[in-house]
mmCIF file of C-alpha atoms and ligand atoms in Angstrom:
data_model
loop_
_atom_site.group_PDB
_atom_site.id
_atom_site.type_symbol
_atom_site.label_atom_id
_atom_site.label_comp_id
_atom_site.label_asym_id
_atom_site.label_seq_id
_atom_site.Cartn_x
_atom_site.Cartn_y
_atom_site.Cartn_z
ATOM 1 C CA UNK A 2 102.044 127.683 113.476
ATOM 2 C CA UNK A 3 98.727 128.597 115.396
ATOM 3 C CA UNK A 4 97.442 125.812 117.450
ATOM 4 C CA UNK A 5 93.795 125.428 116.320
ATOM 5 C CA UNK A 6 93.090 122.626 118.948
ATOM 6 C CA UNK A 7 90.029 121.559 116.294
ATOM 7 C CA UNK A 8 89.373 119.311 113.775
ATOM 8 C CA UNK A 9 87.243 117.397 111.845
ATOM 9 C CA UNK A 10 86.831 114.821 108.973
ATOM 10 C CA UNK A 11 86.980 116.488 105.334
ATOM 11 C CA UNK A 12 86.618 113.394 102.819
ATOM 12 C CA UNK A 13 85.888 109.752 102.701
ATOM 13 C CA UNK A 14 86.787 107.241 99.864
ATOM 14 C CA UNK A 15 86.474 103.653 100.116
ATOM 15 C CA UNK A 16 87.765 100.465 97.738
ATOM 16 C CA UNK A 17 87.220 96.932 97.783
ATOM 17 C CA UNK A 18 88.244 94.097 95.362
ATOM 18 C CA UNK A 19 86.392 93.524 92.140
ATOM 19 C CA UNK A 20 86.222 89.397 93.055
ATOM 20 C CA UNK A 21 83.065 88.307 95.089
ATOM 21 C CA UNK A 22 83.071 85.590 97.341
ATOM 22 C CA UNK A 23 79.661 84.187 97.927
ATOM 23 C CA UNK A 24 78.269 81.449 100.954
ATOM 24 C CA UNK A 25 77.213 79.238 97.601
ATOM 25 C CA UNK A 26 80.913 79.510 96.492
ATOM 26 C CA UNK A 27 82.025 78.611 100.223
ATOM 27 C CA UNK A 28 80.316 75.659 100.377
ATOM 28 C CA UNK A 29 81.800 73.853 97.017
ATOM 29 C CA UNK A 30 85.182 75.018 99.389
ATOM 30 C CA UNK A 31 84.227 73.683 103.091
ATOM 31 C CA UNK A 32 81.461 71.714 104.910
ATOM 32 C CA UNK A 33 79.108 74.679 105.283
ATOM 33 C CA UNK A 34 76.122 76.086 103.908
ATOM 34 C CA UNK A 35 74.119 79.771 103.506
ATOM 35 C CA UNK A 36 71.562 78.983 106.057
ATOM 36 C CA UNK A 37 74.385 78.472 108.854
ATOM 37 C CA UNK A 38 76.693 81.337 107.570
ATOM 38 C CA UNK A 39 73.320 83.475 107.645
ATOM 39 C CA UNK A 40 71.961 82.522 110.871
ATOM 40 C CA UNK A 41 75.524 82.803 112.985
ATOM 41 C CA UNK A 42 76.963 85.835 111.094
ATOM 42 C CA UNK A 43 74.550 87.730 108.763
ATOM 43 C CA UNK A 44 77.174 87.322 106.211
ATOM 44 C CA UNK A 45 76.267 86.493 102.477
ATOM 45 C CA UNK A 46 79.647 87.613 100.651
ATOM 46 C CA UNK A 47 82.741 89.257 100.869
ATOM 47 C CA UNK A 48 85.442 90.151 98.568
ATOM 48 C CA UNK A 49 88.657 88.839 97.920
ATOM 49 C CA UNK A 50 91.829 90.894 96.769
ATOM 50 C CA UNK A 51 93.736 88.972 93.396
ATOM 51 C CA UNK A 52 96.927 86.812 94.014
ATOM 52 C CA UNK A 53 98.885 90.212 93.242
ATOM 53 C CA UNK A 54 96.764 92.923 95.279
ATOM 54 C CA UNK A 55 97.996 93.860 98.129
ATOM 55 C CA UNK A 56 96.763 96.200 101.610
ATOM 56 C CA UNK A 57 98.501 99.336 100.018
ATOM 57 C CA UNK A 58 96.675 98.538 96.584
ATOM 58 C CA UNK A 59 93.815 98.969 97.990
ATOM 59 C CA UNK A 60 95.007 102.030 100.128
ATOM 60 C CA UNK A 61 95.984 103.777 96.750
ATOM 61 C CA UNK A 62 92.265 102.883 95.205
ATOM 62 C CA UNK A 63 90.427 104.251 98.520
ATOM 63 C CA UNK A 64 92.846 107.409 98.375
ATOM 64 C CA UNK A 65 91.710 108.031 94.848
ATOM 65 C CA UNK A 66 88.318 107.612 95.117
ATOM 66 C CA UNK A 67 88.552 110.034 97.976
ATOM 67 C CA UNK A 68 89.978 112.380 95.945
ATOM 68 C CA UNK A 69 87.715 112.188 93.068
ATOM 69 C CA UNK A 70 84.900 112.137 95.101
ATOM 70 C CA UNK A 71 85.524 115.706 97.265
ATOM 71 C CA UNK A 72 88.041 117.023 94.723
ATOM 72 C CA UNK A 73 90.896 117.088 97.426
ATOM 73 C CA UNK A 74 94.317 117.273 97.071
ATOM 74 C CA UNK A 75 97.038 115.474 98.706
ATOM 75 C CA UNK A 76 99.491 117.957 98.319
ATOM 76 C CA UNK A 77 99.777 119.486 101.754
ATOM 77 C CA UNK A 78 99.193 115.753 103.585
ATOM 78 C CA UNK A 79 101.738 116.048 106.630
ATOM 79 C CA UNK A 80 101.097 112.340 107.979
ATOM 80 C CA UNK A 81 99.437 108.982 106.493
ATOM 81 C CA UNK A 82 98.565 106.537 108.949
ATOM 82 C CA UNK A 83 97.499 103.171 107.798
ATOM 83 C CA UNK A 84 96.162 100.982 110.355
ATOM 84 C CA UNK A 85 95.963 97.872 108.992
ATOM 85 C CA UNK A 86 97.070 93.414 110.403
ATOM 86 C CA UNK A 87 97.496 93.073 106.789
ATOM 87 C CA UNK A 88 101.175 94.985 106.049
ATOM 88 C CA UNK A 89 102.116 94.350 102.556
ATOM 89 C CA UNK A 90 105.490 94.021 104.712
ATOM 90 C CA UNK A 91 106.613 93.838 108.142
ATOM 91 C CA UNK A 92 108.855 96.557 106.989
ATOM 92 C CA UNK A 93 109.130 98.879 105.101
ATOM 93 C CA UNK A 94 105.438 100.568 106.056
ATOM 94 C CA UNK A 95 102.634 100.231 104.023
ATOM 95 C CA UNK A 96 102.082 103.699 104.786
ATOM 96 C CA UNK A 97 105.013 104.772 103.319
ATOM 97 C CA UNK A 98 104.522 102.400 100.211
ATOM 98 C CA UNK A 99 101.074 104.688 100.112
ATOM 99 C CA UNK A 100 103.032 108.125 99.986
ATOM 100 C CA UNK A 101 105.155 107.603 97.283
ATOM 101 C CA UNK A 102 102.513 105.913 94.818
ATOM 102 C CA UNK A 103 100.158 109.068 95.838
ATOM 103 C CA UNK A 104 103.366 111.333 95.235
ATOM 104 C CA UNK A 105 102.592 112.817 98.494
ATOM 105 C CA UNK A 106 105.277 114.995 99.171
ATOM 106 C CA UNK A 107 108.277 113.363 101.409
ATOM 107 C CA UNK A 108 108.036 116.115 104.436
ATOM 108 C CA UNK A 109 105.079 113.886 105.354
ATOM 109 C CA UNK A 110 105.507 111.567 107.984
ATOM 110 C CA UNK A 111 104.495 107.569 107.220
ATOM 111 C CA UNK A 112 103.678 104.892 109.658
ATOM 112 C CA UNK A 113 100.978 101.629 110.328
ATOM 113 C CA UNK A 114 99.796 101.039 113.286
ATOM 114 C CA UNK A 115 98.186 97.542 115.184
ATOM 115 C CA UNK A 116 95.166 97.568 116.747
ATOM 116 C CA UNK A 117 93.115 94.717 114.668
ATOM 117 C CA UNK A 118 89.799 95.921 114.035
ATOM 118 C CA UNK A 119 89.833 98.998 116.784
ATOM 119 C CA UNK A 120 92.644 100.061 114.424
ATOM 120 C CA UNK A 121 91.117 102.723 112.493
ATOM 121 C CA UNK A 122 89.405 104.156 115.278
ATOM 122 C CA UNK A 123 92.347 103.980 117.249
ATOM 123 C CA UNK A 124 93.928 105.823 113.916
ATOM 124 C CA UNK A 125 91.580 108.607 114.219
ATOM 125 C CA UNK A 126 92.308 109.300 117.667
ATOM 126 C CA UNK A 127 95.619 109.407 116.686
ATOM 127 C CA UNK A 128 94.990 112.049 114.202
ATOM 128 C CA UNK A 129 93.035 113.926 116.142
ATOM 129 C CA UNK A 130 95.653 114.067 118.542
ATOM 130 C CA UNK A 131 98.581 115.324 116.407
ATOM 131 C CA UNK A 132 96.049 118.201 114.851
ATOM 132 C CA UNK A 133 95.589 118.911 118.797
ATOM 133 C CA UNK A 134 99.161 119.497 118.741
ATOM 134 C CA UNK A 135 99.176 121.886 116.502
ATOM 135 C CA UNK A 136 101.831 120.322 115.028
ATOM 136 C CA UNK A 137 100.033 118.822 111.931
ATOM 137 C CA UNK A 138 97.389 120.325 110.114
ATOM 138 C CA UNK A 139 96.082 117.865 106.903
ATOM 139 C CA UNK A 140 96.135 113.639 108.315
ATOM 140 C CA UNK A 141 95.728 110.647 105.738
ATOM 141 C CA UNK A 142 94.042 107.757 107.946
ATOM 142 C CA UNK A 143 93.349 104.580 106.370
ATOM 143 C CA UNK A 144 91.661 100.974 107.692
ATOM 144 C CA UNK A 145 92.978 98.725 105.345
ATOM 145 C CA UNK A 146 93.345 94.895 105.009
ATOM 146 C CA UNK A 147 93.873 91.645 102.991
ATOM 147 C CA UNK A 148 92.762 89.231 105.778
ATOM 148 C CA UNK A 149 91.857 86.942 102.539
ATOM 149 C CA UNK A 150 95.553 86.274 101.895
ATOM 150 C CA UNK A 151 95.641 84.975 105.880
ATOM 151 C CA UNK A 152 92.632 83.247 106.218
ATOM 152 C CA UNK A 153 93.080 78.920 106.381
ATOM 153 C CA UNK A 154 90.354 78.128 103.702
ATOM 154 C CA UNK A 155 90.020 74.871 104.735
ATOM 155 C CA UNK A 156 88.907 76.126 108.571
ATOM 156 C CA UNK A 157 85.389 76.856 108.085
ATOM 157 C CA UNK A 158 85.343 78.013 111.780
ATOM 158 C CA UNK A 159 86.916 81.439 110.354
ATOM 159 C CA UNK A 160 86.964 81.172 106.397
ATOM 160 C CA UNK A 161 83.393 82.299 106.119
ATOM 161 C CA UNK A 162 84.261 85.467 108.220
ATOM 162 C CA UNK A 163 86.616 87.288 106.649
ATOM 163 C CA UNK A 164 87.050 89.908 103.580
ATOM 164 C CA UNK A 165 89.359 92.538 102.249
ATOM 165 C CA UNK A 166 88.838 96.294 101.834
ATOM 166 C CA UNK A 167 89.872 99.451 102.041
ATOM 167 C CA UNK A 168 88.746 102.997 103.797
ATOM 168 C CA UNK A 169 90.471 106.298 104.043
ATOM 169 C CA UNK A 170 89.041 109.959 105.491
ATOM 170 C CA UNK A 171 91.132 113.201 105.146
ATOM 171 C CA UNK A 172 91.328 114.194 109.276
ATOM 172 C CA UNK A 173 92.277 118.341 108.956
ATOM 173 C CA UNK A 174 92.710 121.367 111.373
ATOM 174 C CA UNK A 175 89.458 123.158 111.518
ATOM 175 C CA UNK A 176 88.841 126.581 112.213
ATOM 176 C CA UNK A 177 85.673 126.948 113.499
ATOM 177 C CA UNK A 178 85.374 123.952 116.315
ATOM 178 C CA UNK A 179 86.587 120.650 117.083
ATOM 179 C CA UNK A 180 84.242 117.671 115.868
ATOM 180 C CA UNK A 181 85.870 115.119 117.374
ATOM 181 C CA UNK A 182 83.376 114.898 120.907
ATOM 182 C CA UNK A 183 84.626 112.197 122.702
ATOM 183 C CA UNK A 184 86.559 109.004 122.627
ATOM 184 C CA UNK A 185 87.158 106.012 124.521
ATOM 185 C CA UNK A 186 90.076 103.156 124.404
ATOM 186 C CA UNK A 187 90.543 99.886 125.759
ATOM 187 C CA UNK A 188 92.837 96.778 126.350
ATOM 188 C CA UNK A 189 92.646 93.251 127.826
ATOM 189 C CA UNK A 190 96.133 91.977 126.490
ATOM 190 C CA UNK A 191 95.199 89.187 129.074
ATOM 191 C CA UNK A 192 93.016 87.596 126.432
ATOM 192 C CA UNK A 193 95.526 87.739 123.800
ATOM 193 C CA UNK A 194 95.641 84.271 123.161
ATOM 194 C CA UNK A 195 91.806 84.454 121.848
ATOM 195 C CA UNK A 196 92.402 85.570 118.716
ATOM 196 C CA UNK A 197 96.054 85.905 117.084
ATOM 197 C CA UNK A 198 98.155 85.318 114.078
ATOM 198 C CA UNK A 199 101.742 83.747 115.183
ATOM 199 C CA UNK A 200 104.929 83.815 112.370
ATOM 200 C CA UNK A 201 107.225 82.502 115.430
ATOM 201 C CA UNK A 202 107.796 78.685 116.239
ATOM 202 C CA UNK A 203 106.286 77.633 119.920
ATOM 203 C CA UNK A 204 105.585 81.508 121.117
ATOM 204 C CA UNK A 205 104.015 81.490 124.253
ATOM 205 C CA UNK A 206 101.610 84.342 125.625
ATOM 206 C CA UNK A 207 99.072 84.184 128.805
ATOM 207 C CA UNK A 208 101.058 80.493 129.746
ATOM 208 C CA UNK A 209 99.873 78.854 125.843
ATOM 209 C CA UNK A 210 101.862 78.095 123.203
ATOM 210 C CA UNK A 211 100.635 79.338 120.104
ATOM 211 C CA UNK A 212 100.940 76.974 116.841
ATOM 212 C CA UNK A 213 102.337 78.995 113.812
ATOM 213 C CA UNK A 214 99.692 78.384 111.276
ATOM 214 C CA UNK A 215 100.610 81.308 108.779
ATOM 215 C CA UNK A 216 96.801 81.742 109.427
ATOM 216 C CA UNK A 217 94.220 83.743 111.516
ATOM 217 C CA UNK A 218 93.503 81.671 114.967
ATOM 218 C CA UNK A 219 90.873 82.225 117.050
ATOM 219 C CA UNK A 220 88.674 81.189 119.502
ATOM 220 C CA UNK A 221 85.265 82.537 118.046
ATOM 221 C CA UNK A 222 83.249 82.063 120.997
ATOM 222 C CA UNK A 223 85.227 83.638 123.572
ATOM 223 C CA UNK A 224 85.490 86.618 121.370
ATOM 224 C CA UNK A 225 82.013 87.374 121.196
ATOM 225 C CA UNK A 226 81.204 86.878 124.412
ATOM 226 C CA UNK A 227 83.805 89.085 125.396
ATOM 227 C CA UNK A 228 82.510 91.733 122.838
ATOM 228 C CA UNK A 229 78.939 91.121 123.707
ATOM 229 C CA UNK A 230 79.700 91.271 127.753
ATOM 230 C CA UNK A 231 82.080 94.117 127.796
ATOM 231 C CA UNK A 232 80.847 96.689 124.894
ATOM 232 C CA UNK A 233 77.809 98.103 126.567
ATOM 233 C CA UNK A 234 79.417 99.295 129.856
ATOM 234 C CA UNK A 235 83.018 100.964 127.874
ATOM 235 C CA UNK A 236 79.633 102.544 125.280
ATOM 236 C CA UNK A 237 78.074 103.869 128.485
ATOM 237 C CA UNK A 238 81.606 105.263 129.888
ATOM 238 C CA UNK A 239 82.415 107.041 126.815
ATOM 239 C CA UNK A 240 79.014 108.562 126.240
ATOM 240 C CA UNK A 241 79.622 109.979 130.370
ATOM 241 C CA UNK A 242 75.783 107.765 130.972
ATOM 242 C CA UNK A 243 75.277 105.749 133.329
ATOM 243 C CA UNK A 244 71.615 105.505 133.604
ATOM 244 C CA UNK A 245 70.246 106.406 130.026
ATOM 245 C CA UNK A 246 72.536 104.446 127.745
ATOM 246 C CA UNK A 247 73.028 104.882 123.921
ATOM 247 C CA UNK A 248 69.775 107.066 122.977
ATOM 248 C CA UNK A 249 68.872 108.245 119.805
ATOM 249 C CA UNK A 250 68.992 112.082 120.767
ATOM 250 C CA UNK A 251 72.720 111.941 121.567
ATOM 251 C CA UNK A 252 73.584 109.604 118.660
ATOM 252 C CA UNK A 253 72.511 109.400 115.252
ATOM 253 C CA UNK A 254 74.046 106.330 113.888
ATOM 254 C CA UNK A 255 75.730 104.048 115.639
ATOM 255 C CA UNK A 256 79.005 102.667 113.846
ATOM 256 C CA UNK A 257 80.392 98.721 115.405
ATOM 257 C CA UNK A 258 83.135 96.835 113.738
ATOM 258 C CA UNK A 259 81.576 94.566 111.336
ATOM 259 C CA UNK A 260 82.428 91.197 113.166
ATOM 260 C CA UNK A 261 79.094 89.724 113.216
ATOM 261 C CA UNK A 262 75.807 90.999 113.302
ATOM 262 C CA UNK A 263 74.645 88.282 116.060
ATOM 263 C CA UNK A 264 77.049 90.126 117.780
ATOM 264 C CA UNK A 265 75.613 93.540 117.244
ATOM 265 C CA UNK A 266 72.012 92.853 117.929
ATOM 266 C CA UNK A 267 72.658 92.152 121.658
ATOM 267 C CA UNK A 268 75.116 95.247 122.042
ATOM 268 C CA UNK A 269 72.373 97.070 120.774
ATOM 269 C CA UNK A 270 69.461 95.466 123.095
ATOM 270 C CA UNK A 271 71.461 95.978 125.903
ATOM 271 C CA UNK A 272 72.030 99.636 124.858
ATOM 272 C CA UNK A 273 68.392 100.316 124.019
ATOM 273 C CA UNK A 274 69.279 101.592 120.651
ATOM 274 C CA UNK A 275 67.589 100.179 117.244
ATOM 275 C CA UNK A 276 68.885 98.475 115.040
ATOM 276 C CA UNK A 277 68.109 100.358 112.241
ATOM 277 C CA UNK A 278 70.059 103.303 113.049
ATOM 278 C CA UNK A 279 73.047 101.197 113.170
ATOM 279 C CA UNK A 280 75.960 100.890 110.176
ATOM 280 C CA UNK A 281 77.248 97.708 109.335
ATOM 281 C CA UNK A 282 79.127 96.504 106.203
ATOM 282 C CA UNK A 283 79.251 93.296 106.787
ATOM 283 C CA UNK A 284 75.886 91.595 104.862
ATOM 284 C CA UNK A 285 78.083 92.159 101.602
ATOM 285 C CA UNK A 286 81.273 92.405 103.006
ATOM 286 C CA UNK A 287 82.234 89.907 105.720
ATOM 287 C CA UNK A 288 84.418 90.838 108.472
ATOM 288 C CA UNK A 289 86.933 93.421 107.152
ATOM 289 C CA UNK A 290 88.767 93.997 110.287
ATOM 290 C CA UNK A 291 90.371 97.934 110.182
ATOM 291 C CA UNK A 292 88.441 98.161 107.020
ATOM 292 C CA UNK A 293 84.870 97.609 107.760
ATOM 293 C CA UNK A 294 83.675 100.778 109.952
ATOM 294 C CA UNK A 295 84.660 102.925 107.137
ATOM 295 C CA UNK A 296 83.242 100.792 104.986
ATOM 296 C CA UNK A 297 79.914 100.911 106.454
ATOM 297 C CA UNK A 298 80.258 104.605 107.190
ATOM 298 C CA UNK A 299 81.168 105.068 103.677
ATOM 299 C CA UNK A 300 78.087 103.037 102.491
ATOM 300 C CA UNK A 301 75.906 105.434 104.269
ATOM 301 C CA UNK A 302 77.476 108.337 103.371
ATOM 302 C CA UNK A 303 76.578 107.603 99.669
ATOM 303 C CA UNK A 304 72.785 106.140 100.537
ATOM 304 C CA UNK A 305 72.404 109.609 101.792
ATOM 305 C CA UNK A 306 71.540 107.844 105.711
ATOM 306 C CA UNK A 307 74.390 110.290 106.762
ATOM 307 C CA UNK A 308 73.908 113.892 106.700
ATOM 308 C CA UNK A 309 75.995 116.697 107.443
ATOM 309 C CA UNK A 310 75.615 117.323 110.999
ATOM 310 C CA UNK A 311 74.783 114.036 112.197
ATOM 311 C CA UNK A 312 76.545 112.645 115.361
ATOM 312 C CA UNK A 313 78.777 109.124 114.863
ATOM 313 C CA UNK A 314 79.296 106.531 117.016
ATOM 314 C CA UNK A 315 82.224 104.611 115.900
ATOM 315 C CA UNK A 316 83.117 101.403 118.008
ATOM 316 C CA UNK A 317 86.002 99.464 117.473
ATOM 317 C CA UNK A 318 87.184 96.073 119.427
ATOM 318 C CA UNK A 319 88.583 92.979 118.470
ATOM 319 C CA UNK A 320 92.292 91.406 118.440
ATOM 320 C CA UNK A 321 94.595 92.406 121.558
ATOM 321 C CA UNK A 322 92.026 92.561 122.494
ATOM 322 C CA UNK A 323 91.357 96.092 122.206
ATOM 323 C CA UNK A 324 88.572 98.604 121.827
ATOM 324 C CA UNK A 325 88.015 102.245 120.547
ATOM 325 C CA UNK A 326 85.108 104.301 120.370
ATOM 326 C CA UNK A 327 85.063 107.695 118.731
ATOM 327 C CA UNK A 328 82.076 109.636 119.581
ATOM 328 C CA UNK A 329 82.526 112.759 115.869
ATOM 329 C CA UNK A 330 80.419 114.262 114.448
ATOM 330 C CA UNK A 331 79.597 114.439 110.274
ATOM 331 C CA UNK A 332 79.926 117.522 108.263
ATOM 332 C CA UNK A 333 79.704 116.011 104.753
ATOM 333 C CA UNK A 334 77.231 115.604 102.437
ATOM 334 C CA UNK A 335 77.489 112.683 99.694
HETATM 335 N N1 ACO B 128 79.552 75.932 108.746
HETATM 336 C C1 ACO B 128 78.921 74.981 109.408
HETATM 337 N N2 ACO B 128 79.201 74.622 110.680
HETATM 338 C C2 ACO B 128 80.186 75.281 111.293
HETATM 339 C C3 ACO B 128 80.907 76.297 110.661
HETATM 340 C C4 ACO B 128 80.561 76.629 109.347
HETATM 341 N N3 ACO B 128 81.177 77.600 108.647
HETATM 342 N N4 ACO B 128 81.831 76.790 111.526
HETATM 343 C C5 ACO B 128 81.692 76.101 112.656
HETATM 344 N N5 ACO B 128 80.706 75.181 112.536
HETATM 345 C C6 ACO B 128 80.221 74.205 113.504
HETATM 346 C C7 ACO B 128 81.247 73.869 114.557
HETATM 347 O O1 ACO B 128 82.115 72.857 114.098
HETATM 348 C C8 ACO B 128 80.376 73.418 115.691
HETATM 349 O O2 ACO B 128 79.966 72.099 115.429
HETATM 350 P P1 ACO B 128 79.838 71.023 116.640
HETATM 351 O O3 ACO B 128 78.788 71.597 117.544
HETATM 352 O O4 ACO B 128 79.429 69.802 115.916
HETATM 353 O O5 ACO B 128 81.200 70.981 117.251
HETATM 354 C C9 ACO B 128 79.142 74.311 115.573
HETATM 355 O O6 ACO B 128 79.152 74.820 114.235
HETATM 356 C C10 ACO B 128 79.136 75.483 116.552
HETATM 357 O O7 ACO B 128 80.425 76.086 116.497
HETATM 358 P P2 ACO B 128 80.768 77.371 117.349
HETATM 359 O O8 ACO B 128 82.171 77.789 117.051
HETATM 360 O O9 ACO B 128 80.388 77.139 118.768
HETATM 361 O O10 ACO B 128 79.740 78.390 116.665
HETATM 362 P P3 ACO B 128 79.329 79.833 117.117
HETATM 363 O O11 ACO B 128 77.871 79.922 117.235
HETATM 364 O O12 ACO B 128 80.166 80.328 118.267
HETATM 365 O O13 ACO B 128 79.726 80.716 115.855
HETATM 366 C C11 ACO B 128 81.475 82.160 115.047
HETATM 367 C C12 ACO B 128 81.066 80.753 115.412
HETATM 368 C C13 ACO B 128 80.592 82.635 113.908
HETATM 369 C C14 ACO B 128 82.932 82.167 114.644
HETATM 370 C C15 ACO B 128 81.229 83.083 116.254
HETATM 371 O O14 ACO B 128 81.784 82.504 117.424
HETATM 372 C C16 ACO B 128 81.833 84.441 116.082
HETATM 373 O O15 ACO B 128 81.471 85.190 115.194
HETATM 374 N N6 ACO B 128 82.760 84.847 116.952
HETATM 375 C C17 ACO B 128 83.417 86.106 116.892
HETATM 376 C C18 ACO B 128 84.560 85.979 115.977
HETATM 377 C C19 ACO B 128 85.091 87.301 115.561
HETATM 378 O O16 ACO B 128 84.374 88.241 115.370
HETATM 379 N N7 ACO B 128 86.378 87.367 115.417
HETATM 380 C C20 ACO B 128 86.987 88.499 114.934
HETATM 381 C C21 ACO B 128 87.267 89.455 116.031
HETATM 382 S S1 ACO B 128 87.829 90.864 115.387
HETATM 383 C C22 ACO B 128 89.461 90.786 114.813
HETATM 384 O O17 ACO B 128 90.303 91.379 115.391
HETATM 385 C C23 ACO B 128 89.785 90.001 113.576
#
C-alpha cells in the first residue's frame, strides 16, 4: 500500500437526544435558577439520552446522519475510534458495539479511548496518525457521551452542566495534501483529583481519597482556573507564536470544548481573538464532554459559518487533566 502521508476530514454527522432539559425544568429539580445558570455558564438547555439510550446509540444515529448527509459509505472503514467517559461498558468497546450495528466489515479494527473532553481531539490525532502510517486509509472517529446517566441530580454544583450527544467525521487518506496543520497535546495527571469519576472503594490519587459516588466529582473552580490560566500559552505553542497570538489571518474559527462560556471569553481576551469567530455548542447543549466540539463544529457546518477552505482551531482540555489542540483545515461544504 502507498504511503500517502495526507489526510483530511471527508464527512461530519452529529446526533443528540430528542428530550430537552431546560434551566426552568432544573430548578423544580435543585435550588437554582436561569439567571445563575446563565450568568456562570451561558447554558440554557441540554439534552438528555432516555433510560434505554446509550453512548453507542447515539454513535449509530451520528454515523447515519453522516452518511445520509455526504452519501458515504462505510464499507471500506479500516478503524472506528470512539472516544467517549461514557462506555456503554467497561468492556466490550463501544466501538466495537458501533461496527457491528453499522455492519462495518470485521477487518476493521475497534477501540475507545479516555481523554474526557480532549478526547475527540485527541481521537483525531490518532487518526491522523495511523493514515500517516500508511497503514490505514478510511478512520471512523466519534466524541460521544451520556454524562446524563452520571451526573448526581441532586448536586446542583455539576447537574446544570452537563448533556449528552454525539459527533462523528470520516478521517481518510488524501491524495493531494495533508490538512491536518498542526497539533498540540497536554497532561497534568498531577491535578487528577480535580475532576474524576471513582467505581473503586477509598482509591487514592495525588495523596486524597476519592469517595465512590457513581457520579461526576469535581472541583469546578480549580478547573477553570486551570483552563483559563494554562490554555493561552499551550494555544500560542501550537500555533509556533509567541508574540502575535491567535489572529484572525491564521485562524478562521476557533473551536474550545464547550465547558463554559465564562470560561471561553477570557481564553479568548487573552488571545486577542473575538468572540464571534468562535464555535461553541454549549447555549443549547450544556457541557457534552467528547461530544461538544463536534457538535459545535457540526452546528456551523450546517449555518453555512464554515466554508470549505477555512482553517479550524479545535481545543480540547478537561479531565486528566488533559488538553489537545488540532490546528485542520475544512474542505466541506454543508
Ligand atoms: N445554582 C445556584 N447556586 C449555585 C449553583 C447552582 N446551580 N451551583 C453552585 N452554586 C452556589 C455555590 O453553592 C456557592 O454558594 P456559596 O457561595 O453560598 O457557597 C456559589 O454558588 C458559588 O459557587 P462556585 O462553585 O464558587 O461557583 P463558580 O462561579 O466557580 O461556578 C461552575 C461553578 C459553574 C461549576 C464553574 O466553576 C465551572 O464551570 N467550572 C468548570 C467546570 C468544568 O468545566 N468542568 C468540566 C471540565 S471538562 C470534563 O472533563 C468533564
Amino acid at each position: 500500500m502507498s504511503n500517502p502521508a495526507r489526510a483530511r476530514i471527508t464527512a461530519i454527522g452529529t446526533y443528540v437526544p430528542e428530550k430537552v432539559l431546560t434551566n426552568a425544568d432544573l430548578e423544580q429539580m435543585v435550588d437554582t435558577n436561569d439567571e445563575w445558570i446563565v450568568t456562570r455558564t451561558g447554558i440554557r438547555e441540554r439534552r438528555i439520552s432516555a433510560p434505554d439510550e446509550y453512548t453507542s446509540d447515539l454513535c449509530v444515529a451520528a454515523a447515519r446522519n453522516l452518511m445520509q448527509r455526504y452519501d458515504k459509505s462505510l464499507d471500506d472503514v479500516d478503524m472506528i475510534l470512539v472516544a467517549t467517559t461514557t462506555p456503554d461498558f467497561s468492556f466490550p468497546s463501544t466501538a466495537a458495539l458501533v461496527q457491528h450495528r453499522l455492519n462495518i466489515p470485521t477487518t476493521a479494527g475497534a477501540m475507545d479511548l479516555s481523554a474526557a473532553c480532549a478526547g475527540f481531539v485527541y481521537a483525531l490525532h490518532m487518526a491522523h496518525s495511523f493514515i500517516l502510517s500508511g497503514l490505514h486509509r478510511k478512520i471512523l472517529v466519534f466524541g460521544a457521551e451520556t454524562l446524563t446517566k452520571i451526573t448526581d441530580y441532586t448536586d446542583r454544583s455539576t447537574c446544570v452542566l452537563f448533556g449528552d450527544g454525539a459527533g462523528a467525521v470520516l478521517v481518510e487518506a488524501d491524495e493531494e495534501r495533508d490538512r491536518f496543520l498542526a497539533y498540540r497535546l497536554m497532561s497534568d495527571g498531577g491535578k487528577g483529583q480535580h475532576i474524576y469519576l471513582n467505581a473503586t472503594p477509598d482509591r487514592r490519587i495525588n495523596e486524597l481519597t476519592l469517595t465512590d459516588t457513581g457520579y461526576i466529582v469535581q472541583n469546578g473552580r480549580e478547573v477553570f482556573k486551570w483552563a483559563v490560566r494554562t490554555l493561552p500559552e499551550e494555544i500560542r505553542q501550537l500555533l509556533n507564536d509567541d508574540s502575535e497570538g491567535l489572529t484572525e489571518s491564521k485562524v478562521d474559527w476557533f473551536i474550545p470544548h464547550s465547558a463554559n462560556l465564562r470560561m471561553i471569553e477570557p481564553v479568548c481576551e487573552k488571545l486577542g481573538f473575538p468572540l464571534d469567530r468562535t464555535l461553541y455548542s454549549l447555549v443549547q447543549n450544556g457541557n457534552t464532554s467528547a461530544a461538544s466540539i463536534p457538535l459545535a463544529l457540526d452546528r456551523g457546518v450546517r449555518d453555512g459559518r464554515v466554508k470549505s477552505g477555512d482553517r479550524l482551531l479545535l481545543y480540547g482540555f478537561g479531565a486528566g487533566l488533559v488538553q489537545a489542540g488540532q490546528l485542520l483545515e475544512w474542505t466541506l461544504e454543508k
